[in-house]
Amino acid sequence: MPYRPFRQVPMAPADPILGLTEQFKRDPNPNKINLSIGVYQDESGVNPVLKSVKQAERLWQEQEHTKEYLPMPGEQRFGELVRDLVFGARHPLLAQQRAVTVQAPGGTGALRVAADFLYHLTPKAKVWISEPTWPVHRGLFAGAGFAIETYPYYDDARHALRFEELLATLERVPEGDIVLLHACCHNPTGLDPTAAEWQRLAEVFARRPILPLLDFAYQGFGDGLEEDALAVRTFAQADLTLLVTTSLSKNFGLYRERVGALTVVSGSADEAERVFSQLKVSVRTIYSNPPAHGGKVAEIVLCDPALRTQWLAELAEMRERIQAMRHLLVESARKAGVQRKLDFLLEQRGMFSFSGIPKEQVLRLRAEYGIYLMENGRINVAGLTRKSIPYFCQALAAVERGRAAAG
Ligand code: LMR
């Protein structure tokens, strides 16, 4: 008998986000809309390659002269550029050499390096994630070995932050634990703390022996590149030891190139050097060294004044289109007779909105209309277009009325 060690392997459940996209691709409905995965789409319903990125790719194709491995932490220049984006180029902790960065395969890769580094350091610590959060947060940190706890974040009924409860929870997070926060454009709710609230959060972290990790996947999709850095900079200003995971996959539209980074801010340059050595060990044992292409393209764009200006304009265009879709959706829903009040969508930022659409309607939207959103009601607003919004609103009004499929 051949050895069949996988005979008992159970079928894993489909991924709550990527699994829906697989299902969407198989759906023959010509009107189908994918509002599940957080990928920007333009007015024609396509995820475009940015013009600045295309130009940088052309330049790089000419210049590239080797395919040798990158160093374990990636390109040094890339790390400097990421720190400038995150903290602002003149932040004192950069001159103090207290921040170190490793280039990673996407924001997810950066989170995985953070989890590995932290687990080796403090395996007994728990990781606190927001309720709700991006589903991968739980799986990724649990997979690294951590016990997971949640803190209250979003009030479904009021479409508001549970800020005081969040603060109260932080007061009782045990010493040494890690708290994961979304630096902007909270995924899935689209609702972030205000500037004053970030300040109050920073004060708690400054007073308590707990470690903040800021997941910064959507810089530039909220209010602007600089504006969205408010949380990270408030925490840096409070002189906190802190981890920041960055994704450039989204703001450069380089999704499939997997471009991200982990930045760790330590108490001194000496501490930072030792942390950096440990991050390299984590990188080496997970993926050895990062992919080069996307990081190089981002580097070229950021260092060339004309390309940088063009990129900023393209980023603004994406951000403004998402905002325009929020307004159009709210207005069109009202006109289509959707009962659910959606005005709160206008308070939310970034790609995502927690629509509050109940699961049974989400399932009908999918089965009867080919409209895919996450089962928890999260919509990727960046997946809507002027053309698809009327169809979405009619479908929503119909499933609200409990009517049979209109076809
Ligand atoms: C999302 O939340 O849809 C994105 O972050 C894509 C992903 O990897 O889940």
Short mmCIF file of N, CA, C and O in Angstrom, two decimals, residues 70-71 73-83 97 101 103 276 296 299:
data_model
loop_
_atom_site.label_atom_id
_atom_site.label_comp_id
_atom_site.label_asym_id
_atom_site.label_seq_id
_atom_site.Cartn_x
_atom_site.Cartn_y
_atom_site.Cartn_z
N LEU A 70 18.32 40.31 -4.28
CA LEU A 70 18.43 41.52 -3.46
C LEU A 70 18.96 41.09 -2.10
O LEU A 70 18.85 39.92 -1.71
N PRO A 71 19.49 42.04 -1.32
CA PRO A 71 19.85 41.71 0.06
C PRO A 71 18.59 41.30 0.85
O PRO A 71 17.47 41.65 0.46
N PRO A 73 17.12 42.49 3.52
CA PRO A 73 16.14 43.55 3.81
C PRO A 73 15.72 44.35 2.59
O PRO A 73 15.01 45.35 2.72
N GLY A 74 16.13 43.92 1.40
CA GLY A 74 15.77 44.65 0.18
C GLY A 74 16.72 45.80 -0.07
O GLY A 74 17.79 45.90 0.56
N GLU A 75 16.31 46.68 -0.98
CA GLU A 75 17.16 47.82 -1.34
C GLU A 75 17.14 48.86 -0.22
O GLU A 75 16.06 49.25 0.23
N GLN A 76 18.33 49.34 0.12
CA GLN A 76 18.43 50.35 1.18
C GLN A 76 17.64 51.63 0.79
O GLN A 76 16.94 52.21 1.61
N ARG A 77 17.80 52.04 -0.47
CA ARG A 77 17.14 53.26 -0.92
C ARG A 77 15.62 53.14 -0.80
O ARG A 77 14.93 54.09 -0.44
N PHE A 78 15.11 51.96 -1.10
CA PHE A 78 13.67 51.72 -0.99
C PHE A 78 13.23 51.93 0.47
O PHE A 78 12.22 52.58 0.74
N GLY A 79 14.02 51.41 1.37
CA GLY A 79 13.70 51.56 2.80
C GLY A 79 13.66 53.03 3.20
O GLY A 79 12.74 53.47 3.92
N GLU A 80 14.63 53.81 2.70
CA GLU A 80 14.65 55.25 3.03
C GLU A 80 13.40 55.94 2.49
O GLU A 80 12.79 56.76 3.16
N LEU A 81 13.03 55.57 1.27
CA LEU A 81 11.86 56.22 0.64
C LEU A 81 10.57 55.87 1.38
O LEU A 81 9.70 56.71 1.56
N VAL A 82 10.48 54.63 1.83
CA VAL A 82 9.29 54.23 2.60
C VAL A 82 9.23 55.02 3.91
O VAL A 82 8.18 55.55 4.29
N ARG A 83 10.36 55.14 4.57
CA ARG A 83 10.36 55.90 5.84
C ARG A 83 9.97 57.35 5.59
O ARG A 83 9.26 57.95 6.39
N GLN A 97 18.48 57.59 13.43
CA GLN A 97 18.65 56.20 12.97
C GLN A 97 17.94 55.20 13.87
O GLN A 97 18.46 54.12 14.16
N THR A 101 13.95 49.53 8.15
CA THR A 101 12.90 49.05 7.25
C THR A 101 13.37 47.83 6.48
O THR A 101 14.52 47.81 6.01
N GLN A 103 12.15 45.60 3.14
CA GLN A 103 11.24 45.49 1.99
C GLN A 103 10.61 44.10 2.04
O GLN A 103 11.30 43.13 2.35
N PHE A 276 17.17 45.21 13.51
CA PHE A 276 17.37 45.00 12.07
C PHE A 276 17.99 43.62 11.81
O PHE A 276 17.58 42.89 10.91
N LYS A 296 11.55 48.48 -7.11
CA LYS A 296 12.39 49.32 -7.97
C LYS A 296 11.53 50.33 -8.72
O LYS A 296 11.87 51.51 -8.85
N GLU A 299 10.56 53.01 -6.43
CA GLU A 299 11.75 53.84 -6.16
C GLU A 299 11.97 54.84 -7.32
O GLU A 299 12.20 56.04 -7.08
#
